[in-house]
Amino acid sequence: MVALPVAAPPRAGNPWLAAWPVTAVFVLSNAPTPLYVLWQHRLGFSAGTLTVIFAAYIAGLLAALLVAGRASDRLGRKPVVLPGVLLALVACVLFATATSVLALGIARLLAGIAVGVTVSAGMAAVVDVGGPTRIRAATLAASTAMVFGAGLGPLLAGALSETLPGPTLTIFVVAGVLLLSAAVVVLRLPLRRPLERGAGGWVRVPAVPRAQRRYVALGIAVFAPGLTATSFVLSPGPALLAGVLGTGNRLLAGATAFVMFGAATAVQFAARRLGVRVVLLTGAASALACAAGLLVAVQARWVPAIVVTAVLAGAAQGLGQLGGLTMIGTHVPEQRRAEANALLNFGGYVPAALLPVGAGYLSDFLGIATGATTFAVVLAAASMTAGALVRRHAR
């Protein structure tokens, strides 16, 4: 009788250290945000073109989600996460040397691929390193690493571009150093390869077994409006900020993004002991309040309302992300965890790509106020729908 191979239990590690590659990749993901005003002035492109450049990032991310989660569950985390970090390094070089809209678009595309790998395989690696007894702590580490990096990137870019020579170069040198250190961390993570490689094709829309679909769907319902709100702040949002304040200060733009993602980080620590149903309901309420704040900011042209809107957008994304990842960590088995993460982000990033792009082009034709108002109405409807679904189906 032949004995079947038995997987050795993975050696437990520090999930906060394992989350460092997530932070490093997300520093790069939003670092270009305060620099777009410089590139727009230098290259002469419109607000609509800006949202297309932003959408190239999401296109790369979605393409990666079609492959990365499934590949990670079949091949292991390291063989997928490490190439993602290396692609982020290539994107750094392209951003630092960009002299055309095409170069910016390709850099954003590669950054999006790196992020797609990170939110599926990278976050699953953090939870795996934490082990079955530390799922909630590891989920918190993965989720907060993402939003902290997303906020730190634009803050550093704004500060460095205002105070040092080479405003579109220095931040990407810094980001490159962070990514090199992240590659070292990935190589040293205590992770094992899966014994079963699975069957079927490598490219497909992410999916989970029927028994776990409800949990992922509820996470998407709340995560999508929050992520869409933060995407708006990062793409057409600076034009709204400049229209109200009459300034293109890059440090101010970076600080606004940092405050938004700082709120996304802080709210997750505050909610870490709450039940997942409460977390999701609070996330839906935050997105609804964000829509209301955006309407006030546009109609009253009131600066504090813009800041409040950014904070509420960050809270909505953070809570939706934490709730969705907790659902996955608790209910989805390890061998499907990365693909479930990919599905959560696929469902979140599709509207996060389409709605801000639509608002950007609507703003080109009818003005930023009309574009932002339309976006706020759609966001409010999505948030109320999410809250109703959680109240009905989450336990």
Short mmCIF file of C-alpha atoms in Angstrom, two decimals:
data_model
loop_
_atom_site.label_atom_id
_atom_site.label_comp_id
_atom_site.label_asym_id
_atom_site.label_seq_id
_atom_site.Cartn_x
_atom_site.Cartn_y
_atom_site.Cartn_z
CA MET A 1 0.00 0.00 0.00
CA VAL A 2 1.48 3.33 -1.10
CA ALA A 3 1.30 6.16 1.39
CA LEU A 4 -0.11 9.39 0.05
CA PRO A 5 2.00 12.51 0.53
CA VAL A 6 0.98 14.60 3.49
CA ALA A 7 1.69 18.30 3.52
CA ALA A 8 3.92 19.44 6.30
CA PRO A 9 2.27 22.23 8.26
CA PRO A 10 3.64 25.60 7.15
CA ARG A 11 6.07 27.21 9.54
CA ALA A 12 4.35 30.13 11.23
CA GLY A 13 5.87 33.53 10.63
CA ASN A 14 5.27 37.19 11.24
CA PRO A 15 2.28 38.36 9.13
CA TRP A 16 3.27 42.02 9.58
CA LEU A 17 6.66 41.37 7.97
CA ALA A 18 4.98 39.29 5.28
CA ALA A 19 2.75 42.30 4.55
CA TRP A 20 5.73 44.53 3.67
CA PRO A 21 5.68 43.59 -0.06
CA VAL A 22 2.01 44.60 -0.11
CA THR A 23 2.92 48.01 1.32
CA ALA A 24 5.84 48.51 -1.10
CA VAL A 25 3.78 47.71 -4.19
CA PHE A 26 0.98 50.02 -3.08
CA VAL A 27 3.42 52.86 -2.40
CA LEU A 28 4.15 52.73 -6.13
CA SER A 29 0.49 52.30 -7.10
CA ASN A 30 -0.59 55.78 -6.00
CA ALA A 31 2.74 57.64 -6.04
CA PRO A 32 1.96 59.19 -9.47
CA THR A 33 -1.24 60.86 -8.15
CA PRO A 34 0.16 64.31 -7.21
CA LEU A 35 2.49 64.30 -10.25
CA TYR A 36 -0.22 64.19 -12.90
CA VAL A 37 -0.51 67.99 -12.86
CA LEU A 38 3.17 68.16 -13.89
CA TRP A 39 2.75 65.56 -16.63
CA GLN A 40 -0.43 67.27 -17.84
CA HIS A 41 1.40 70.58 -18.13
CA ARG A 42 4.42 68.96 -19.79
CA LEU A 43 2.55 66.66 -22.18
CA GLY A 44 -0.73 68.56 -22.58
CA PHE A 45 -3.46 65.97 -21.99
CA SER A 46 -7.06 66.44 -20.80
CA ALA A 47 -8.96 65.25 -17.72
CA GLY A 48 -10.50 62.51 -19.86
CA THR A 49 -7.05 61.31 -20.92
CA LEU A 50 -5.99 61.36 -17.27
CA THR A 51 -8.80 59.00 -16.32
CA VAL A 52 -7.82 56.71 -19.22
CA ILE A 53 -4.25 56.57 -17.88
CA PHE A 54 -5.72 55.70 -14.50
CA ALA A 55 -7.94 53.07 -16.14
CA ALA A 56 -4.87 51.48 -17.77
CA TYR A 57 -3.75 50.65 -14.25
CA ILE A 58 -7.07 48.99 -13.50
CA ALA A 59 -7.01 47.14 -16.85
CA GLY A 60 -3.64 45.65 -15.91
CA LEU A 61 -4.92 44.82 -12.47
CA LEU A 62 -8.02 43.04 -13.81
CA ALA A 63 -5.94 41.12 -16.34
CA ALA A 64 -3.65 39.95 -13.53
CA LEU A 65 -6.64 38.86 -11.46
CA LEU A 66 -7.67 36.50 -14.27
CA VAL A 67 -4.42 34.58 -13.75
CA ALA A 68 -2.68 35.43 -10.49
CA GLY A 69 -5.09 33.98 -7.95
CA ARG A 70 -5.47 30.65 -9.71
CA ALA A 71 -1.74 30.43 -10.47
CA SER A 72 -0.87 31.17 -6.85
CA ASP A 73 -3.21 28.50 -5.51
CA ARG A 74 -1.68 25.96 -7.92
CA LEU A 75 2.02 26.93 -7.96
CA GLY A 76 2.46 28.54 -4.57
CA ARG A 77 2.69 32.17 -3.44
CA LYS A 78 6.36 32.97 -4.07
CA PRO A 79 6.49 32.02 -7.80
CA VAL A 80 3.66 34.51 -8.40
CA VAL A 81 4.36 37.32 -5.91
CA LEU A 82 8.05 37.77 -6.80
CA PRO A 83 7.44 38.47 -10.54
CA GLY A 84 4.77 40.96 -9.47
CA VAL A 85 7.31 42.88 -7.39
CA LEU A 86 9.78 42.83 -10.30
CA LEU A 87 7.13 44.23 -12.67
CA ALA A 88 6.56 47.05 -10.19
CA LEU A 89 10.29 47.83 -10.42
CA VAL A 90 10.02 48.06 -14.22
CA ALA A 91 7.07 50.42 -13.81
CA CYS A 92 9.24 52.61 -11.55
CA VAL A 93 11.80 53.01 -14.32
CA LEU A 94 9.11 53.89 -16.88
CA PHE A 95 7.51 56.50 -14.61
CA ALA A 96 10.88 58.08 -13.87
CA THR A 97 11.74 58.41 -17.57
CA ALA A 98 8.28 59.00 -19.12
CA THR A 99 8.19 61.52 -21.97
CA SER A 100 4.81 60.60 -23.50
CA VAL A 101 1.26 59.63 -22.61
CA LEU A 102 2.01 56.16 -24.01
CA ALA A 103 4.90 55.69 -21.58
CA LEU A 104 2.70 56.75 -18.67
CA GLY A 105 -0.01 54.38 -19.82
CA ILE A 106 2.39 51.43 -20.04
CA ALA A 107 3.83 52.25 -16.62
CA ARG A 108 0.33 52.36 -15.15
CA LEU A 109 -0.53 49.09 -16.88
CA LEU A 110 2.49 47.33 -15.36
CA ALA A 111 1.78 48.86 -11.95
CA GLY A 112 -1.75 47.53 -12.23
CA ILE A 113 -0.50 44.03 -13.02
CA ALA A 114 1.77 44.19 -9.98
CA VAL A 115 -1.13 45.29 -7.80
CA GLY A 116 -3.36 42.53 -9.19
CA VAL A 117 -0.74 39.96 -8.21
CA THR A 118 -0.39 41.56 -4.79
CA VAL A 119 -4.07 41.75 -3.83
CA SER A 120 -4.61 38.10 -4.76
CA ALA A 121 -1.40 36.12 -4.17
CA GLY A 122 0.39 38.63 -1.91
CA MET A 123 -2.47 39.01 0.54
CA ALA A 124 -3.07 35.26 0.57
CA ALA A 125 0.61 34.82 1.44
CA VAL A 126 0.21 37.10 4.46
CA VAL A 127 -2.72 35.04 5.77
CA ASP A 128 -0.85 31.78 5.08
CA VAL A 129 2.18 33.01 7.02
CA GLY A 130 -0.02 33.92 9.99
CA GLY A 131 -1.40 30.38 10.11
CA PRO A 132 -4.90 29.13 11.01
CA THR A 133 -4.75 30.47 14.58
CA ARG A 134 -4.04 34.07 13.52
CA ILE A 135 -6.42 34.58 10.61
CA ARG A 136 -7.99 37.79 11.95
CA ALA A 137 -4.60 39.36 12.80
CA ALA A 138 -3.09 38.34 9.45
CA THR A 139 -6.13 39.65 7.57
CA LEU A 140 -5.77 42.97 9.39
CA ALA A 141 -2.05 43.06 8.49
CA ALA A 142 -2.73 42.42 4.79
CA SER A 143 -5.59 44.89 4.55
CA THR A 144 -3.93 47.76 6.43
CA ALA A 145 -0.65 47.23 4.56
CA MET A 146 -2.51 47.86 1.33
CA VAL A 147 -4.20 51.11 2.36
CA PHE A 148 -1.17 52.40 4.29
CA GLY A 149 1.04 51.97 1.23
CA ALA A 150 -1.62 53.49 -1.00
CA GLY A 151 -1.64 56.61 1.20
CA LEU A 152 2.09 56.81 1.85
CA GLY A 153 2.94 56.83 -1.87
CA PRO A 154 1.20 60.09 -2.82
CA LEU A 155 2.30 61.80 0.40
CA LEU A 156 5.96 61.02 -0.32
CA ALA A 157 5.55 61.97 -3.97
CA GLY A 158 3.97 65.30 -3.10
CA ALA A 159 6.54 66.16 -0.45
CA LEU A 160 9.59 65.11 -2.48
CA SER A 161 8.40 66.78 -5.67
CA GLU A 162 7.87 70.10 -3.87
CA THR A 163 11.17 70.08 -1.94
CA LEU A 164 13.78 68.26 -4.06
CA PRO A 165 15.04 68.49 -7.65
CA GLY A 166 13.65 66.04 -10.17
CA PRO A 167 9.98 66.19 -9.14
CA THR A 168 8.99 63.25 -11.35
CA LEU A 169 12.12 61.22 -10.59
CA THR A 170 12.96 61.18 -6.87
CA ILE A 171 9.84 59.38 -5.63
CA PHE A 172 10.42 56.51 -8.05
CA VAL A 173 13.99 56.07 -6.85
CA VAL A 174 12.63 55.78 -3.31
CA ALA A 175 9.89 53.40 -4.45
CA GLY A 176 12.47 51.27 -6.25
CA VAL A 177 14.51 50.86 -3.07
CA LEU A 178 11.38 49.84 -1.16
CA LEU A 179 10.49 47.29 -3.82
CA LEU A 180 13.98 45.77 -3.76
CA SER A 181 13.64 45.25 -0.02
CA ALA A 182 10.20 43.73 -0.62
CA ALA A 183 11.72 41.22 -3.07
CA VAL A 184 14.12 40.09 -0.33
CA VAL A 185 11.21 39.62 2.09
CA VAL A 186 9.29 37.53 -0.47
CA LEU A 187 12.28 35.24 -0.96
CA ARG A 188 12.50 34.61 2.79
CA LEU A 189 8.81 34.00 3.53
CA PRO A 190 8.14 30.62 5.26
CA LEU A 191 5.73 29.30 2.63
CA ARG A 192 5.34 25.87 1.09
CA ARG A 193 4.25 24.84 -2.40
CA PRO A 194 0.80 23.23 -2.67
CA LEU A 195 0.81 19.45 -3.13
CA GLU A 196 -2.15 19.56 -5.56
CA ARG A 197 -1.71 21.59 -8.74
CA GLY A 198 -5.41 21.59 -9.67
CA ALA A 199 -6.92 21.14 -13.11
CA GLY A 200 -8.33 23.26 -15.90
CA GLY A 201 -7.08 26.36 -17.67
CA TRP A 202 -4.89 29.03 -16.18
CA VAL A 203 -6.88 32.04 -17.34
CA ARG A 204 -10.44 32.51 -16.14
CA VAL A 205 -12.66 34.90 -14.26
CA PRO A 206 -11.94 34.16 -10.58
CA ALA A 207 -14.47 31.89 -8.90
CA VAL A 208 -15.03 30.08 -5.62
CA PRO A 209 -17.05 26.98 -4.70
CA ARG A 210 -20.81 27.53 -4.48
CA ALA A 211 -20.82 27.18 -0.69
CA GLN A 212 -18.53 30.22 -0.29
CA ARG A 213 -20.01 32.49 -2.98
CA ARG A 214 -22.37 34.29 -0.63
CA TYR A 215 -19.52 35.41 1.62
CA VAL A 216 -17.44 36.80 -1.25
CA ALA A 217 -20.50 38.47 -2.82
CA LEU A 218 -21.30 40.35 0.38
CA GLY A 219 -17.70 41.54 0.58
CA ILE A 220 -17.86 42.78 -3.03
CA ALA A 221 -21.16 44.58 -2.41
CA VAL A 222 -19.52 46.81 0.23
CA PHE A 223 -15.92 46.90 -1.04
CA ALA A 224 -16.90 48.06 -4.55
CA PRO A 225 -18.57 51.38 -3.56
CA GLY A 226 -15.72 52.20 -1.15
CA LEU A 227 -13.01 51.43 -3.70
CA THR A 228 -14.90 53.37 -6.37
CA ALA A 229 -15.07 56.39 -4.07
CA THR A 230 -11.31 56.37 -3.42
CA SER A 231 -10.67 55.89 -7.16
CA PHE A 232 -12.67 59.04 -7.83
CA VAL A 233 -10.64 61.00 -5.30
CA LEU A 234 -7.44 59.80 -7.00
CA SER A 235 -8.46 60.55 -10.61
CA PRO A 236 -11.05 63.34 -11.25
CA GLY A 237 -10.82 64.37 -7.58
CA PRO A 238 -7.70 66.56 -7.91
CA ALA A 239 -9.45 68.62 -10.59
CA LEU A 240 -12.33 69.19 -8.16
CA LEU A 241 -9.88 70.13 -5.42
CA ALA A 242 -8.09 72.58 -7.71
CA GLY A 243 -11.41 74.06 -8.82
CA VAL A 244 -12.45 74.80 -5.25
CA LEU A 245 -9.09 75.88 -3.87
CA GLY A 246 -7.58 77.35 -7.02
CA THR A 247 -4.27 75.58 -6.39
CA GLY A 248 -2.28 72.76 -7.94
CA ASN A 249 0.03 72.28 -4.95
CA ARG A 250 1.34 68.73 -5.18
CA LEU A 251 1.94 68.35 -1.45
CA LEU A 252 -1.69 69.28 -0.80
CA ALA A 253 -2.90 66.71 -3.34
CA GLY A 254 -0.64 64.05 -1.83
CA ALA A 255 -1.70 64.96 1.71
CA THR A 256 -5.38 64.63 0.75
CA ALA A 257 -4.75 61.11 -0.55
CA PHE A 258 -2.71 60.28 2.57
CA VAL A 259 -5.52 61.46 4.85
CA MET A 260 -7.97 59.33 2.89
CA PHE A 261 -5.91 56.17 3.17
CA GLY A 262 -4.86 57.06 6.70
CA ALA A 263 -8.56 56.93 7.56
CA ALA A 264 -8.80 53.58 5.76
CA THR A 265 -5.95 52.27 7.93
CA ALA A 266 -7.16 53.70 11.23
CA VAL A 267 -10.75 52.56 10.83
CA GLN A 268 -9.62 48.96 10.35
CA PHE A 269 -7.67 48.97 13.61
CA ALA A 270 -10.70 50.50 15.33
CA ALA A 271 -13.00 47.82 13.89
CA ARG A 272 -10.72 44.81 14.34
CA ARG A 273 -12.78 43.37 17.23
CA LEU A 274 -16.19 44.01 15.70
CA GLY A 275 -18.25 41.30 14.06
CA VAL A 276 -17.92 41.12 10.30
CA ARG A 277 -21.61 42.03 9.78
CA VAL A 278 -21.16 45.26 11.71
CA VAL A 279 -17.97 46.02 9.78
CA LEU A 280 -19.73 45.61 6.44
CA LEU A 281 -22.79 47.65 7.47
CA THR A 282 -20.55 50.46 8.71
CA GLY A 283 -18.62 50.35 5.44
CA ALA A 284 -21.83 50.71 3.42
CA ALA A 285 -22.94 53.61 5.63
CA SER A 286 -19.55 55.31 5.17
CA ALA A 287 -19.85 55.08 1.38
CA LEU A 288 -23.33 56.60 1.55
CA ALA A 289 -22.05 59.43 3.74
CA CYS A 290 -19.18 59.92 1.28
CA ALA A 291 -21.68 60.42 -1.56
CA ALA A 292 -23.54 62.99 0.54
CA GLY A 293 -20.29 64.78 1.38
CA LEU A 294 -19.33 64.93 -2.28
CA LEU A 295 -22.68 66.51 -3.15
CA VAL A 296 -22.16 69.16 -0.46
CA ALA A 297 -18.59 69.81 -1.65
CA VAL A 298 -19.72 70.29 -5.24
CA GLN A 299 -22.84 72.35 -4.62
CA ALA A 300 -21.49 74.53 -1.80
CA ARG A 301 -17.85 74.61 -3.03
CA TRP A 302 -16.93 74.12 0.61
CA VAL A 303 -13.34 73.00 1.24
CA PRO A 304 -13.93 71.10 4.53
CA ALA A 305 -16.53 68.96 2.76
CA ILE A 306 -13.87 67.79 0.29
CA VAL A 307 -11.63 66.66 3.14
CA VAL A 308 -14.54 64.94 4.89
CA THR A 309 -15.46 63.23 1.62
CA ALA A 310 -11.92 61.87 1.28
CA VAL A 311 -11.94 60.58 4.87
CA LEU A 312 -15.31 58.87 4.38
CA ALA A 313 -14.15 57.34 1.09
CA GLY A 314 -11.12 55.88 2.86
CA ALA A 315 -13.26 54.53 5.70
CA ALA A 316 -15.65 52.93 3.22
CA GLN A 317 -12.85 51.19 1.32
CA GLY A 318 -11.05 50.11 4.47
CA LEU A 319 -14.13 48.59 6.10
CA GLY A 320 -15.35 46.94 2.91
CA GLN A 321 -11.90 45.48 2.31
CA LEU A 322 -11.48 44.26 5.89
CA GLY A 323 -14.96 42.73 5.92
CA GLY A 324 -14.47 41.00 2.58
CA LEU A 325 -11.02 39.63 3.43
CA THR A 326 -12.26 38.42 6.81
CA MET A 327 -15.12 36.59 5.12
CA ILE A 328 -12.61 34.92 2.80
CA GLY A 329 -10.09 34.07 5.52
CA THR A 330 -12.81 32.56 7.69
CA HIS A 331 -14.92 30.66 5.15
CA VAL A 332 -12.75 29.89 2.08
CA PRO A 333 -10.21 27.04 2.27
CA GLU A 334 -6.50 27.83 1.87
CA GLN A 335 -6.23 26.15 -1.53
CA ARG A 336 -8.81 28.60 -2.98
CA ARG A 337 -7.92 31.67 -0.90
CA ALA A 338 -5.88 33.57 -3.49
CA GLU A 339 -8.54 33.06 -6.15
CA ALA A 340 -11.21 34.27 -3.72
CA ASN A 341 -9.09 37.38 -3.06
CA ALA A 342 -8.86 37.87 -6.82
CA LEU A 343 -12.65 37.60 -7.14
CA LEU A 344 -13.19 40.15 -4.36
CA ASN A 345 -10.90 42.63 -6.09
CA PHE A 346 -12.26 41.86 -9.56
CA GLY A 347 -15.72 42.76 -8.34
CA GLY A 348 -14.40 45.91 -6.69
CA TYR A 349 -12.13 47.25 -9.40
CA VAL A 350 -14.52 46.92 -12.37
CA PRO A 351 -16.85 49.69 -11.12
CA ALA A 352 -13.81 51.53 -9.72
CA ALA A 353 -12.52 51.73 -13.30
CA LEU A 354 -15.73 52.49 -15.16
CA LEU A 355 -17.43 55.06 -12.95
CA PRO A 356 -14.54 57.50 -12.40
CA VAL A 357 -13.66 57.33 -16.13
CA GLY A 358 -17.27 58.09 -16.98
CA ALA A 359 -17.29 60.96 -14.48
CA GLY A 360 -14.04 62.29 -15.95
CA TYR A 361 -15.36 62.44 -19.51
CA LEU A 362 -18.71 63.82 -18.34
CA SER A 363 -16.73 66.54 -16.56
CA ASP A 364 -14.90 67.38 -19.81
CA PHE A 365 -18.20 67.98 -21.61
CA LEU A 366 -20.51 69.33 -18.89
CA GLY A 367 -18.18 70.53 -16.15
CA ILE A 368 -16.66 68.99 -13.03
CA ALA A 369 -19.74 69.79 -10.94
CA THR A 370 -22.07 67.77 -13.19
CA GLY A 371 -19.64 64.86 -13.42
CA ALA A 372 -19.11 64.74 -9.65
CA THR A 373 -22.83 65.06 -8.90
CA THR A 374 -23.72 62.19 -11.22
CA PHE A 375 -20.99 60.07 -9.68
CA ALA A 376 -22.28 60.84 -6.15
CA VAL A 377 -25.84 59.78 -7.04
CA VAL A 378 -24.66 56.44 -8.47
CA LEU A 379 -22.40 55.87 -5.45
CA ALA A 380 -25.30 56.54 -3.06
CA ALA A 381 -27.52 54.02 -4.84
CA ALA A 382 -24.80 51.34 -4.77
CA SER A 383 -24.14 51.96 -1.07
CA MET A 384 -27.79 51.64 -0.09
CA THR A 385 -28.08 48.42 -2.10
CA ALA A 386 -24.99 47.02 -0.35
CA GLY A 387 -26.38 47.86 3.08
CA ALA A 388 -29.68 46.16 2.28
CA LEU A 389 -27.91 42.98 1.08
CA VAL A 390 -25.73 42.78 4.20
CA ARG A 391 -28.71 43.29 6.51
CA ARG A 392 -30.60 40.52 4.76
CA HIS A 393 -27.90 37.91 4.15
CA ALA A 394 -25.00 38.40 6.57
CA ARG A 395 -25.04 36.72 9.95
#
